[in-house]
Coordinates of C-alpha atoms in Angstrom, one line a residue:
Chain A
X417 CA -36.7 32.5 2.4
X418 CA -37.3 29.2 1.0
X419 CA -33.8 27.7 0.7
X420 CA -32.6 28.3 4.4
X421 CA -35.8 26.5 5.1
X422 CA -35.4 23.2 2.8
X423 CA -31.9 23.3 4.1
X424 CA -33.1 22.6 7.5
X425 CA -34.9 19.9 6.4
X426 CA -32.4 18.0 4.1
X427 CA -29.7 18.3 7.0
X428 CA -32.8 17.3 9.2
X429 CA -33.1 13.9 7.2
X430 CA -29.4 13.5 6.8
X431 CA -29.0 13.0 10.1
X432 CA -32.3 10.9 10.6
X433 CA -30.3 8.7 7.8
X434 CA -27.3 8.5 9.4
X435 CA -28.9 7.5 12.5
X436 CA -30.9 4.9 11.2
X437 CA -27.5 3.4 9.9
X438 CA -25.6 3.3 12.9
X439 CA -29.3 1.7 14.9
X440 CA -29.1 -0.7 12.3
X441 CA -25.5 -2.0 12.4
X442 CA -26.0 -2.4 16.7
X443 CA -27.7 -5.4 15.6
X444 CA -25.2 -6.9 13.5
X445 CA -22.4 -9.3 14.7
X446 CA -19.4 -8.4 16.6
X447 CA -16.7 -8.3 14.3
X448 CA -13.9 -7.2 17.0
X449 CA -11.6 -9.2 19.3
X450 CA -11.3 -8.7 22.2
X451 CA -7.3 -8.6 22.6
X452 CA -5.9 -9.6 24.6
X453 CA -8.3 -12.4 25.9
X454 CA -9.0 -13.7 23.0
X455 CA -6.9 -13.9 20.1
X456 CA -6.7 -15.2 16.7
X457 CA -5.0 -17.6 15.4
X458 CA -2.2 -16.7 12.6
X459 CA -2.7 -18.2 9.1
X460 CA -0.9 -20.9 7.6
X461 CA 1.1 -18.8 5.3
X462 CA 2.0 -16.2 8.1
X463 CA 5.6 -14.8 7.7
X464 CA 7.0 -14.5 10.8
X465 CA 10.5 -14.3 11.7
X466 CA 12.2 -17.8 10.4
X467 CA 13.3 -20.3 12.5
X468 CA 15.1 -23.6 12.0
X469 CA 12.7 -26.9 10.9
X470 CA 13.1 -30.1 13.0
X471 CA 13.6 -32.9 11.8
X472 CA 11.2 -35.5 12.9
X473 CA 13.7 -38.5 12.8
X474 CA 16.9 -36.9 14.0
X475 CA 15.2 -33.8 16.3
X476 CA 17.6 -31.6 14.6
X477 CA 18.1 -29.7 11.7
X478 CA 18.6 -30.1 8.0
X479 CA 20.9 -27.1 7.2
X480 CA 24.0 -27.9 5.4
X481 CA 25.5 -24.2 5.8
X482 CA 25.6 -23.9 2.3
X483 CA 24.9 -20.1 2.6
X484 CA 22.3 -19.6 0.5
X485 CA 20.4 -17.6 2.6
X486 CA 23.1 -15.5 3.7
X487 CA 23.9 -14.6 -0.1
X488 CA 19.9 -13.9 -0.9
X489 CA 19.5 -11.6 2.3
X490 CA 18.4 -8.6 1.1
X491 CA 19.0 -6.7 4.9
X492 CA 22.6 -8.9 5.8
X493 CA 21.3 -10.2 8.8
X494 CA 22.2 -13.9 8.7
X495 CA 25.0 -15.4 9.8
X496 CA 25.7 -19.0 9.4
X497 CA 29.0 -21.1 10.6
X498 CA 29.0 -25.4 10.1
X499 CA 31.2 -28.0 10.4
X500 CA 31.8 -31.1 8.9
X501 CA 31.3 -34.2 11.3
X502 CA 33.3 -37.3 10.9
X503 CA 31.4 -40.0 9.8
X504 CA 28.9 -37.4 7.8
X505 CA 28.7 -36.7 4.1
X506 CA 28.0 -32.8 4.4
X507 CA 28.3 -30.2 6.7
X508 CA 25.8 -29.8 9.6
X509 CA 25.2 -25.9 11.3
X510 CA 26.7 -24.8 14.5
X511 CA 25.5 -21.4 14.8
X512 CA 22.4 -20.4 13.1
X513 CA 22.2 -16.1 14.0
X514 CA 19.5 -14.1 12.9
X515 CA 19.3 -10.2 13.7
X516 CA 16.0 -9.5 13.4
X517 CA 16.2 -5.9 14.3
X518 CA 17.3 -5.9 10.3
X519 CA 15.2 -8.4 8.8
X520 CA 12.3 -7.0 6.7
X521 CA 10.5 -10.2 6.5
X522 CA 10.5 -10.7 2.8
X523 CA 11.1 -14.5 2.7
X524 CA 13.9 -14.5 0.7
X525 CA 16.0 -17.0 2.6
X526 CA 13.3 -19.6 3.2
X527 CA 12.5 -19.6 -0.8
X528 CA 16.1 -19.7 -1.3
X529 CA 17.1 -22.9 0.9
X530 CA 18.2 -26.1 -1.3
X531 CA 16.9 -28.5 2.0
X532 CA 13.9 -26.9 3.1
X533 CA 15.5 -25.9 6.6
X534 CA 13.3 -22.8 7.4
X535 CA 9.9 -22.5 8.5
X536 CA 8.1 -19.1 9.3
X537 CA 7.1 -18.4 13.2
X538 CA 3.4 -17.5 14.0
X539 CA 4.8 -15.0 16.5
X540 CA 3.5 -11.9 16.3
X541 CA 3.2 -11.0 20.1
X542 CA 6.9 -9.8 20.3
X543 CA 8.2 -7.6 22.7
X544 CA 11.3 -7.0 24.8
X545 CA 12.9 -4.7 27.3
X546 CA 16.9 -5.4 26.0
X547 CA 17.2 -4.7 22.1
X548 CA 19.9 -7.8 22.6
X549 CA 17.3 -10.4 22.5
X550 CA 16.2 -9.5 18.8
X551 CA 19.9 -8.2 17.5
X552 CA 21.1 -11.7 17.9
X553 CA 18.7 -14.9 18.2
X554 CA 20.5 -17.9 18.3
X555 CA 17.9 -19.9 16.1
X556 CA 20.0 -23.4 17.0
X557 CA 19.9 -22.7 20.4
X558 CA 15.8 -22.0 19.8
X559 CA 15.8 -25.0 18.0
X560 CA 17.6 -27.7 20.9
X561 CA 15.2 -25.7 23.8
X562 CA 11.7 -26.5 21.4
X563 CA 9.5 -29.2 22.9
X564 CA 7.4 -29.9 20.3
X565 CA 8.6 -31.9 17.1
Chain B
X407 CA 20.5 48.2 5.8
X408 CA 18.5 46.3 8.2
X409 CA 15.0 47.0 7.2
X410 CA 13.0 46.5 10.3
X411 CA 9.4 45.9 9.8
X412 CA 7.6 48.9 10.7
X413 CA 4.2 47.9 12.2
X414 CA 2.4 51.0 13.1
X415 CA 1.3 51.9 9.6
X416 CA 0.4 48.4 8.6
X417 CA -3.4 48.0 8.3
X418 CA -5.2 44.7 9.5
X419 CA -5.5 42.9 5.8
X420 CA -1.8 43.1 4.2
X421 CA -0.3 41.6 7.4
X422 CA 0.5 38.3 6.8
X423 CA 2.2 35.4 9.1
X424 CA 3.8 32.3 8.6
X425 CA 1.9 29.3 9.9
X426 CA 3.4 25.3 9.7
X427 CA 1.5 22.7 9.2
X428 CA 3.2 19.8 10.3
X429 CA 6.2 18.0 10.2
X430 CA 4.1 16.4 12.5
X431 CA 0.5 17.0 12.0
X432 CA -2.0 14.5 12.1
X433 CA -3.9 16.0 8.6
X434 CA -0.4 15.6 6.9
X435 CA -0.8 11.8 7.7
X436 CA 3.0 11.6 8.1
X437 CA 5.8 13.4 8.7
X438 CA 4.8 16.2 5.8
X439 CA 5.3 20.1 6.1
X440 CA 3.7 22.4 4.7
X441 CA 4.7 26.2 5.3
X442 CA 1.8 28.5 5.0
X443 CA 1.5 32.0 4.4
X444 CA -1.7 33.2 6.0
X445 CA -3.7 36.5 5.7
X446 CA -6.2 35.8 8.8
X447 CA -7.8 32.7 7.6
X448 CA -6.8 32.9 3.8
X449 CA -4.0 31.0 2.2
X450 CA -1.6 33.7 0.0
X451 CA 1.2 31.0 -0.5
X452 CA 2.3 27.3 0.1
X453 CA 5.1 25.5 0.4
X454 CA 6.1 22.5 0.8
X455 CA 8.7 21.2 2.3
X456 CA 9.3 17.5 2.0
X457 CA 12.0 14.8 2.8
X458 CA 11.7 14.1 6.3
X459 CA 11.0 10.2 5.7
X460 CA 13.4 10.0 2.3
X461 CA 14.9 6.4 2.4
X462 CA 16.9 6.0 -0.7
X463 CA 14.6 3.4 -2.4
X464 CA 16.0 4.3 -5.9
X465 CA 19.7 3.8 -4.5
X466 CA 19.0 1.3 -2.2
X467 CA 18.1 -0.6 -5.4
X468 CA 20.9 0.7 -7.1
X469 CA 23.5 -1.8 -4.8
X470 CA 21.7 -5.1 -4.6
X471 CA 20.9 -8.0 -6.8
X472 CA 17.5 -7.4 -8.7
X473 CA 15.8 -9.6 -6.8
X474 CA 16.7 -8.1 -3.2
X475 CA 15.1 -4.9 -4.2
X476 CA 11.3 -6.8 -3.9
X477 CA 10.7 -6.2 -0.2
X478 CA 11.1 -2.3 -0.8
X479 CA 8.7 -2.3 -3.4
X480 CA 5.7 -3.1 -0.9
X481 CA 7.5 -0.4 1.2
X482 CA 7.7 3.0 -1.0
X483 CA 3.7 3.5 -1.0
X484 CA 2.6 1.0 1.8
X485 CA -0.9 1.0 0.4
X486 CA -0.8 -0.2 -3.2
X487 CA 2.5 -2.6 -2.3
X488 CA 0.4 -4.8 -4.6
X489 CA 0.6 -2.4 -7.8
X490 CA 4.3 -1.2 -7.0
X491 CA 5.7 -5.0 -6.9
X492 CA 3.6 -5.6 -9.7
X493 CA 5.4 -2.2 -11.8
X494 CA 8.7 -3.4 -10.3
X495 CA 8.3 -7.5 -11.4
X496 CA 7.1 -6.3 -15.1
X497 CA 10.4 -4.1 -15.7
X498 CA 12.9 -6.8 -15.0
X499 CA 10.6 -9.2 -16.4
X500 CA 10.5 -7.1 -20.1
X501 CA 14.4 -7.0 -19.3
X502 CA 15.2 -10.6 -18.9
X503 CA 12.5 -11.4 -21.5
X504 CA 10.6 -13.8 -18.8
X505 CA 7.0 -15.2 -19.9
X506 CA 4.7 -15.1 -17.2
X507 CA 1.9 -17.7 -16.8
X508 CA -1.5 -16.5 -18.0
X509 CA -2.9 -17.8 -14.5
X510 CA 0.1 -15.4 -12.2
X511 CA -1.1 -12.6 -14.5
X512 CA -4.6 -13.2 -13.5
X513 CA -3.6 -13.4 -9.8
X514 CA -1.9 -10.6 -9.9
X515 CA -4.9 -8.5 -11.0
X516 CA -7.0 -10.2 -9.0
X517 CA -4.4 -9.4 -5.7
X518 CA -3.9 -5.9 -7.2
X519 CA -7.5 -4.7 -7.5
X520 CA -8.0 -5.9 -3.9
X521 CA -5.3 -3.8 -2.5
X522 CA -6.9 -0.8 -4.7
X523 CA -9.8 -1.3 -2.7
X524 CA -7.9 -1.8 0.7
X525 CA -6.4 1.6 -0.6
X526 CA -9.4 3.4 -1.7
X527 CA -11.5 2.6 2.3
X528 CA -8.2 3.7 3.7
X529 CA -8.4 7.0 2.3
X530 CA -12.2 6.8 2.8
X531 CA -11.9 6.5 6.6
X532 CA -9.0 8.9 6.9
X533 CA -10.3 11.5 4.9
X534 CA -13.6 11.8 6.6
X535 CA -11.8 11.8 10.2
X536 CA -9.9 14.9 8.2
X537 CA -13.3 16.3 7.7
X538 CA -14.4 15.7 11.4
X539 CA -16.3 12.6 11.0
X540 CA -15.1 9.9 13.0
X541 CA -17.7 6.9 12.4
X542 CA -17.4 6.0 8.9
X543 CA -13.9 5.1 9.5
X544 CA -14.6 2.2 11.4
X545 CA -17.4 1.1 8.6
X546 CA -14.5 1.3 6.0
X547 CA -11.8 -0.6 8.6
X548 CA -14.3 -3.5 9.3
X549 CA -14.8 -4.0 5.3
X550 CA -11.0 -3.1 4.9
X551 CA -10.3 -5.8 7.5
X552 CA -11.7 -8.6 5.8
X553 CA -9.3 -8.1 2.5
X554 CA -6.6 -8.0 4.6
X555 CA -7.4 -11.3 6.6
X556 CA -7.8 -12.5 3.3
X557 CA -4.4 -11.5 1.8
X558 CA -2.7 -12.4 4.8
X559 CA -4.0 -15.9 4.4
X560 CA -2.8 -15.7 1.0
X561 CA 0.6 -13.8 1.4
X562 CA 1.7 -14.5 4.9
X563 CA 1.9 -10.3 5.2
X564 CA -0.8 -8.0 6.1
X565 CA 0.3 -4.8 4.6
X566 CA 3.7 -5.0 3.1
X567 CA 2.7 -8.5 1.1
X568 CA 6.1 -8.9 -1.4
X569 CA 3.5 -11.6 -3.3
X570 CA 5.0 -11.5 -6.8
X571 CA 8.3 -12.8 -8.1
X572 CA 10.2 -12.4 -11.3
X573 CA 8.0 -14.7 -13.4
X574 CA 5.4 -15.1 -11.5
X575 CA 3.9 -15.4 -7.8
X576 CA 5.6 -17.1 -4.5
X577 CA 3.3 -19.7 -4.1
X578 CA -0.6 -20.2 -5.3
X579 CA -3.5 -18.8 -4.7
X580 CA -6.0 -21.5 -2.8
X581 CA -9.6 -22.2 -3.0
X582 CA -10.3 -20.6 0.4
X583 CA -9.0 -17.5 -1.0
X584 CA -11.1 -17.8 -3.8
X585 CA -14.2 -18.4 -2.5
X586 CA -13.3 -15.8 0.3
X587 CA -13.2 -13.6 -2.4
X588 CA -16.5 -14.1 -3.9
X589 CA -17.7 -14.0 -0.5
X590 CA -16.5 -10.6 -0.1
X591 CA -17.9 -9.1 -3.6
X592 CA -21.5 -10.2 -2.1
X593 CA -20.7 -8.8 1.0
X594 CA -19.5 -5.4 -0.1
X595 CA -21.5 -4.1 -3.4
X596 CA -24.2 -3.1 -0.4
X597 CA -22.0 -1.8 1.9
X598 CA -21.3 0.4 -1.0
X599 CA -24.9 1.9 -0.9
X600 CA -24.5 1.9 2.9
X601 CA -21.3 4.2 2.7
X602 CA -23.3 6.2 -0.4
X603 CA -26.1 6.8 2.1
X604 CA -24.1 7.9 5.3
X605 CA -21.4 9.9 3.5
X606 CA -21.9 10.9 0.0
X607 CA -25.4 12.0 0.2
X608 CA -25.0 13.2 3.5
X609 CA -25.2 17.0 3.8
X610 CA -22.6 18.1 6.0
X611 CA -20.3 16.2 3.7
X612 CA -21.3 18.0 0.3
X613 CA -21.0 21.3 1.8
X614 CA -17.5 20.7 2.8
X615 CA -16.8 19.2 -0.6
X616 CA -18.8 20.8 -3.6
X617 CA -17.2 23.5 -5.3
X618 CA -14.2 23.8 -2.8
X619 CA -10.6 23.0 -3.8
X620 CA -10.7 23.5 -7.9
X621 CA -8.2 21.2 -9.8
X622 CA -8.7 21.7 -13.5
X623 CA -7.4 19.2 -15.9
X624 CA -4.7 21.9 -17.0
X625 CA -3.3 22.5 -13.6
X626 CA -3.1 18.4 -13.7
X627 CA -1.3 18.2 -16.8
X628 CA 1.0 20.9 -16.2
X629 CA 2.0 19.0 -12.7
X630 CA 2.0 15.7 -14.0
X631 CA -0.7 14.7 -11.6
X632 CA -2.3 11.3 -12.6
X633 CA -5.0 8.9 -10.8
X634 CA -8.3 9.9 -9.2
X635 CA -6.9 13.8 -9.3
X636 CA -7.2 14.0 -13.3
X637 CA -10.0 11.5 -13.5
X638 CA -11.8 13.9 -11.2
X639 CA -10.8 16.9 -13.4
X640 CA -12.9 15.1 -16.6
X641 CA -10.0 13.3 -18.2
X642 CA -10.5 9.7 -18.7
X643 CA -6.7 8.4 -18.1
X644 CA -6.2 5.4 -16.8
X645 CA -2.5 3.3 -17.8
X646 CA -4.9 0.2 -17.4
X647 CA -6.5 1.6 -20.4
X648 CA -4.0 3.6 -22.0
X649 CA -1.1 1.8 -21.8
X650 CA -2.4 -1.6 -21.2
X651 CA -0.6 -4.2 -19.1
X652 CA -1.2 -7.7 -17.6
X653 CA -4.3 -9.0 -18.5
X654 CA -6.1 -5.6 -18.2
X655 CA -7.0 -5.6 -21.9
X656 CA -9.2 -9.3 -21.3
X657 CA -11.5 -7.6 -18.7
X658 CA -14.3 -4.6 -18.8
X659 CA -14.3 -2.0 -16.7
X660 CA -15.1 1.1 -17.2
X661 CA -12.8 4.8 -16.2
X662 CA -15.3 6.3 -14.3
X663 CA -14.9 10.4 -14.5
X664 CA -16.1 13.5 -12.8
X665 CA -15.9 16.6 -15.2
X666 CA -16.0 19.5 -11.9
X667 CA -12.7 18.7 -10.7
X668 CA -13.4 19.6 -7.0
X669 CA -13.5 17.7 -3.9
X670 CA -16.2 16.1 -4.3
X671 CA -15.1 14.9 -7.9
X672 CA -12.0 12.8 -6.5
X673 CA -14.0 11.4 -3.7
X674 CA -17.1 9.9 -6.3
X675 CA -13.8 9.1 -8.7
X676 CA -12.5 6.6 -5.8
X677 CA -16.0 5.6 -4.7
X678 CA -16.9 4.5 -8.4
X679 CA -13.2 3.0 -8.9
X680 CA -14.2 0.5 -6.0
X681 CA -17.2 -0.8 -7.7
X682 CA -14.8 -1.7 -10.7
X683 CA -12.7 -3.0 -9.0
X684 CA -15.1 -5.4 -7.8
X685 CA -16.2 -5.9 -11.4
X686 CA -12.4 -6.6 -12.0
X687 CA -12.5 -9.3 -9.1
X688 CA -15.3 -10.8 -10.5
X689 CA -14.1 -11.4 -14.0
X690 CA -11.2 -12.9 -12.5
X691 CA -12.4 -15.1 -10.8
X692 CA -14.4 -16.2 -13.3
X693 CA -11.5 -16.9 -15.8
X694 CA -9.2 -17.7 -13.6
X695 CA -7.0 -20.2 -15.6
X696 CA -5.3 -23.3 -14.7
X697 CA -1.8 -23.9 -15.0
X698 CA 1.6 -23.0 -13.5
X699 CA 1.8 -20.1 -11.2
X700 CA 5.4 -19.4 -11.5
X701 CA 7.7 -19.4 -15.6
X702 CA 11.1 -21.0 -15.6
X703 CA 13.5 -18.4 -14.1
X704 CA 17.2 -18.9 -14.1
X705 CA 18.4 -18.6 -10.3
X706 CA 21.5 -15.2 -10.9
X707 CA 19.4 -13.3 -13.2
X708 CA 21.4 -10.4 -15.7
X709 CA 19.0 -9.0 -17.7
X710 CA 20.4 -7.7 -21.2
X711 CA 21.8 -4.1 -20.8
X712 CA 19.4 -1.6 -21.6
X713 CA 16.6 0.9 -20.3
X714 CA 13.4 -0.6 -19.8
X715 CA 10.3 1.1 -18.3
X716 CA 7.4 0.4 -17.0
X717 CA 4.1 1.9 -15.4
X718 CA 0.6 1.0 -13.7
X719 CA -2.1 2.3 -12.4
X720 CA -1.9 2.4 -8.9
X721 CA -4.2 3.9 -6.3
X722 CA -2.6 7.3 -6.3
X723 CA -2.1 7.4 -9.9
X724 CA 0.4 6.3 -12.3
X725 CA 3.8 4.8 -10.8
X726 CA 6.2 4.0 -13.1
X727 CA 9.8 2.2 -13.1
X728 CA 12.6 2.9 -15.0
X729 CA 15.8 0.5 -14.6
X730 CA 18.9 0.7 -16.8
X731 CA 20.8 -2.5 -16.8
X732 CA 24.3 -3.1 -17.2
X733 CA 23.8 -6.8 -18.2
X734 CA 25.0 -7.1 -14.6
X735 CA 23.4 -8.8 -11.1
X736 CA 23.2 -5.7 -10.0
X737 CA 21.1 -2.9 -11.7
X738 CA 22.8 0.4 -12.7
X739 CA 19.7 2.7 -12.3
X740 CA 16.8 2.4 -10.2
X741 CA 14.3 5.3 -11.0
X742 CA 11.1 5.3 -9.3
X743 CA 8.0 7.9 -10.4
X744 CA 5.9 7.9 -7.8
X745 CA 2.0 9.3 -8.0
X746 CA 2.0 11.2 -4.8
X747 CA 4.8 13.3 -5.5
X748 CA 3.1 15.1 -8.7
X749 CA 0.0 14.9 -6.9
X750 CA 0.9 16.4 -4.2
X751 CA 2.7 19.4 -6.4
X752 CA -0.5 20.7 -7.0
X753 CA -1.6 21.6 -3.4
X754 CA 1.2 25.1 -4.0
X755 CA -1.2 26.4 -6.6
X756 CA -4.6 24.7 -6.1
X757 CA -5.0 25.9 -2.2
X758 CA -4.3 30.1 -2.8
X759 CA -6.9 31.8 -1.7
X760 CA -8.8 29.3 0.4
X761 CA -9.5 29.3 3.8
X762 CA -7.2 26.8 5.9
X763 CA -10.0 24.4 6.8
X764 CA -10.9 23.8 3.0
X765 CA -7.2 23.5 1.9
X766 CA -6.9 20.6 4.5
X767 CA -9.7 18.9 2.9
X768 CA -8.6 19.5 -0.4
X769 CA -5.5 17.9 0.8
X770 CA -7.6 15.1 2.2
X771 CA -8.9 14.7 -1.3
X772 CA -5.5 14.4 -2.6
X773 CA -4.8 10.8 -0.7
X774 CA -1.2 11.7 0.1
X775 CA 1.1 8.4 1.6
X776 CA 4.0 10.8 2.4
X777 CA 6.6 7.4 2.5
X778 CA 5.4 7.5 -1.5
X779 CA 6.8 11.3 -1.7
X780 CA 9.8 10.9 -0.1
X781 CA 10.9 7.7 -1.2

C-alpha cells in the first residue's frame, strides 16, 4: 500500500524539479540566432571552399601551376593549366578549376602550395538549382570578377 | 513438399512475425536494420542486417598516399573525428619513426577530450528523444554548441575537423581558444548538476532504465565490446589507461565504472566520463607547454615496411588502426576496428526476451553512429 503511494509523490516532485528547471532557464539569455536575419560571422580559420589569393600589387594571382595541389588532392578535383609569359621568369595560371561537388574540404592543397596562393572562403550559404555551378568553378574567373583586394 | 503454414491449430503465443526496424528508422539513427522476430510484444530473435552506408574507408585508404587518407578519418565515426585522426596520425607516426612535440601531444588531448564531450551530450540529447523526452536535447545542444564554436575557431570545421597531421597539428592552438576553454569548464561542471537533476534523478527516466537491458561483462568480452558498454558492466578498461598513449600517462583521471551493467549503468558511465574529461581539459591547460606545434616531417613520406598498430579510446570504445606498409607512398593495408561494430554485436543476444520499447532503449544506451559500423 505504501510504495504505490511514495511513488506518487517522488514522480510528483520529479516533475516539480523538472519544472523549476525549465522556469529557471526562461530567464537566461538567448543563445539562438535568429537565421536568417541575423547571422554570424564565420571564424578566421573557417575552411571553406578555396579560392585564388590576390595580389595586392598586381590584382592577380600568385600561382605558378606547379601542381602541387593537384598531386596532394585527396578527392582529384583540381585542375590547373599555365603558361609561361614572355618577359616572365615562371609560369603564371590560366585556368584555375575546382569541382567542388568532390572536394571534402580537408585543406590539403592550401597547406601544400609553395606561394601561398589559396585562401579559404567564408561561404557557407551555398546553394544552387544547376549542379554545373559547383562541378566546375572557374576560381580565375572568380578571382578577375572580385571587387575587393 | 511445400509446407504451407497451417494456421487453424496455432494458438495465440507460438505465433510469431517478423517485424523491421529500419533501414530507415529514426531510433536506428541512420540507415541501420534490424530484423525482429516478435511474439506479441516480446523479442525471440534479432538480426541485424548492416551495410547500407559501407564506404570502403579501409580500401579507400588502401590507393592513396598516407597522407590523403586524413580527411576520412574525421569521416568513419563523425563524432569522435578527433580520437580517429588522432589513432590514424599515431600509426604512421610509430611507422615513420616521427617525434611529436610535447605541446601537439598536449593539444591533441586537450582537442580530443573536447570532442569526447561533444560526443557524450550528443548521445545525451538523442538518447533521451529515444526515450520520449524531447527538452533535454536542446540543454545538451546549447552546451554542445559552444565546443563546437570553439573548435571551429580553432580548426576551421565544425564536425569533420582533420586537425592533426603526421607530426603534429595544422596550425596552433590560440589564446582565445584557450581561455574559451577555461571559460567553458566554469560554465559546464554546473550544467552537469542541472542535467543530474532533470534527467538522472528524474523518475520516469530510472524506470525506463534500471534493471532493463542486462549486458554482463562476459557477454562484453565474448563480443569484443569496449567503451562505456564494458565500463558499465564493472570492468575498468580504458586503452587511456591500459595501453597508454599521448600524454595520457602525465594526467589523472579516474575510469569511472558501474558494476550492474544495465541501462542505466552506461548512461552514469558517459555522464561521469564528461566530468573527467573536464578534469583532463583542465590539466591541460594547465601544462600546456611551449614550443613547436608541428616535428620535422619529410614532404613524400615511406614509412619502413612493416605492421604497425595502434588504438585509443574513443567515445564508443576502443578504435584501433592497423596499417601494413610496403615501404611505399602508398599503404598496403588499411585495417580499421571500429567500437560500434562490436558494440553493436551485442544487441542479437542482449535484447531476447524484452519487450520492443526496452530493446530500443537498450539500443539507445549502446550510442550506435551507424557510418562507424559500416565504414
Amino acid at each position: 500500500m505504501k510504495a504505490p503511494f511514495n511513488e506518487v509523490i517522488s514522480g510528483f516532485v520529479s516533475l516539480l524539479t523538472g519544472m523549476g528547471i525549465t522556469l529557471g532557464q526562461l530567464f537566461r539569455p538567448i543563445v539562438t540566432v535568429q537565421y536568417p536575419h541575423q547571422t554570424l560571422t564565420m571564424p578566421k580559420r573557417f575552411r571553406g571552399h578555396i579560392l585564388l589569393k590576390k595580389e595586392p600589387t598586381t590584382g592577380k594571382s600568385t600561382c605558378v601551376a606547379c601542381d602541387l595541389c593537384v598531386k596532394a588532392c585527396p578527392s582529384d578535383c583540381i585542375l590547373v593549366e599555365g603558361e609561361k609569359k614572355p618577359g616572365e621568369k615562371r609560369k603564371s595560371v590560366t585556368l584555375f578549376e575546382l569541382d567542388y561537388t568532390k572536394c571534402s574540404l580537408c585543406g590539403a592543397c592550401v597547406e601544400v602550395c609553395p606561394v601561398d596562393a589559396l585562401e579559404y572562403s567564408r561561404a557557407y550559404n551555398l546553394a544552387s538549382t544547376s549542379k554545373q555551378e559547383y562541378k566546375v568553378m572557374d576560381l580565375v574567373k572568380r578571382l578577375e570578377d572580385s571587387k575587393h583586394p | 513438399m511445400l509446407k504451407v503454414l497451417d494456421t487453424s491449430h496455432s494458438t495465440g503465443p507460438q505465433e510469431t512475425f517478423v517485424l523491421n526496424l529500419g533501414p530507415q528508422h529514426p531510433a536506428t539513427h541512420g540507415v541501420l536494420r534490424v530484423k525482429l522476430t516478435m511474439d506479441g510484444e516480446f523479442i525471440t530473435n534479432a538480426e541485424i542486417v548492416c551495410g547500407y552506408i559501407h564506404r570502403e574507408h579501409e580500401k579507400m585508404g588502401e590507393n592513396r598516399k598516407w597522407d590523403q587518407f586524413l580527411p576520412n578519418t574525421s569521416r568513419i565515426d563523425y563524432l569522435s573525428a578527433m580520437m580517429y585522426t588522432h589513432a590514424y596520425v599515431a600509426v604512421v607516426e610509430k611507422a615513420a619513426g616521427i617525434q611529436v612535440p610535447r605541446r601537439a601531444e598536449y593539444v591533441r588531448v586537450l582537442t580530443s577530450e573536447m570532442n569526447r564531450i561533444t560526443s557524450h551530450l550528443l548521445w545525451w540529447g538523442a538518447f533521451l528523444i529515444d526515450l520520449g523526452g524531447l527538452t533535454p536535447m536542446l540543454y545538451a545542444f546549447d552546451d554542445r554548441e559552444m565546443v563546437l564554436d570553439l573548435l571551429e575557431a580553432l580548426t576551421g570545421a565544425r564536425l569533420t575537423f582533420c586537425y592533426y597531421r603526421f607530426g603534429g597539428l595544422c596550425d596552433d592552438v590560440t589564446d582565445d581558444f584557450l581561455t574559451g576553454t577555461r571559460k567553458f569548464v566554469k560554465h559546464f561542471r554546473p550544467r552537469l548538476k542541472i542535467f543530474r537533476r532533470l534527467v538522472t534523478d528524474n523518475i520516469i527516466v530510472r524506470k525506463r532504465l534500471e534493471d532493463l537491458g542486462h549486458v554482463p561483462a562476459e557477454m562484453c568480452r565474448k563480443y569484443g565490446a569496449t567503451g562505456p558498454m564494458i565500463r558499465g558492466a564493472g570492468v575498468a578498461y580504458d586503452v587511456r589507461r591500459a595501453e597508454p598513449y599521448s600524454v595520457y600517462p602525465e594526467l589523472e583521471f579516474d575510469i569511472p565504472t558501474q558494476p550492474a551493467g544495465d541501462n542505466m549503468a552506461r548512461y552514469l558511465v558517459r555522464m561521469a566520463e564528461m566530468e573527467q574529461s573536464l578534469r583532463i581539459i583542465e590539466q591541460t591547460l594547465d601544462k600546456m607547454p611551449d614550443g613547436p606545434f608541428m616535428a620535422k616531417v619529410p614532404r613524400i613520406l615511406r614509412p619502413p615496411a612493416g605492421d604497425y598498430v595502434f588504438a585509443v579510446e574513443s567515445a564508443r570504445g576502443r578504435f584501433e588502426v592497423r596499417v601494413v606498409s610496403s615501404g611505399k607512398e602508398i599503404p598496403h593495408r588499411v585495417r580499421l576496428r571500429s567500437p560500434c561494430f562490436c558494440n553493436l554485436s551485442v544487441f542479437e543476444e542482449a535484447c531476447r526476451g524484452m519487450l520492443l520499447a526496452d530493446a530500443l532503449a537498450l539500443m539507445g544506451s549502446i550510442d550506435l553512429v551507424i557510418p562507424d559500423i559500416d565504414r
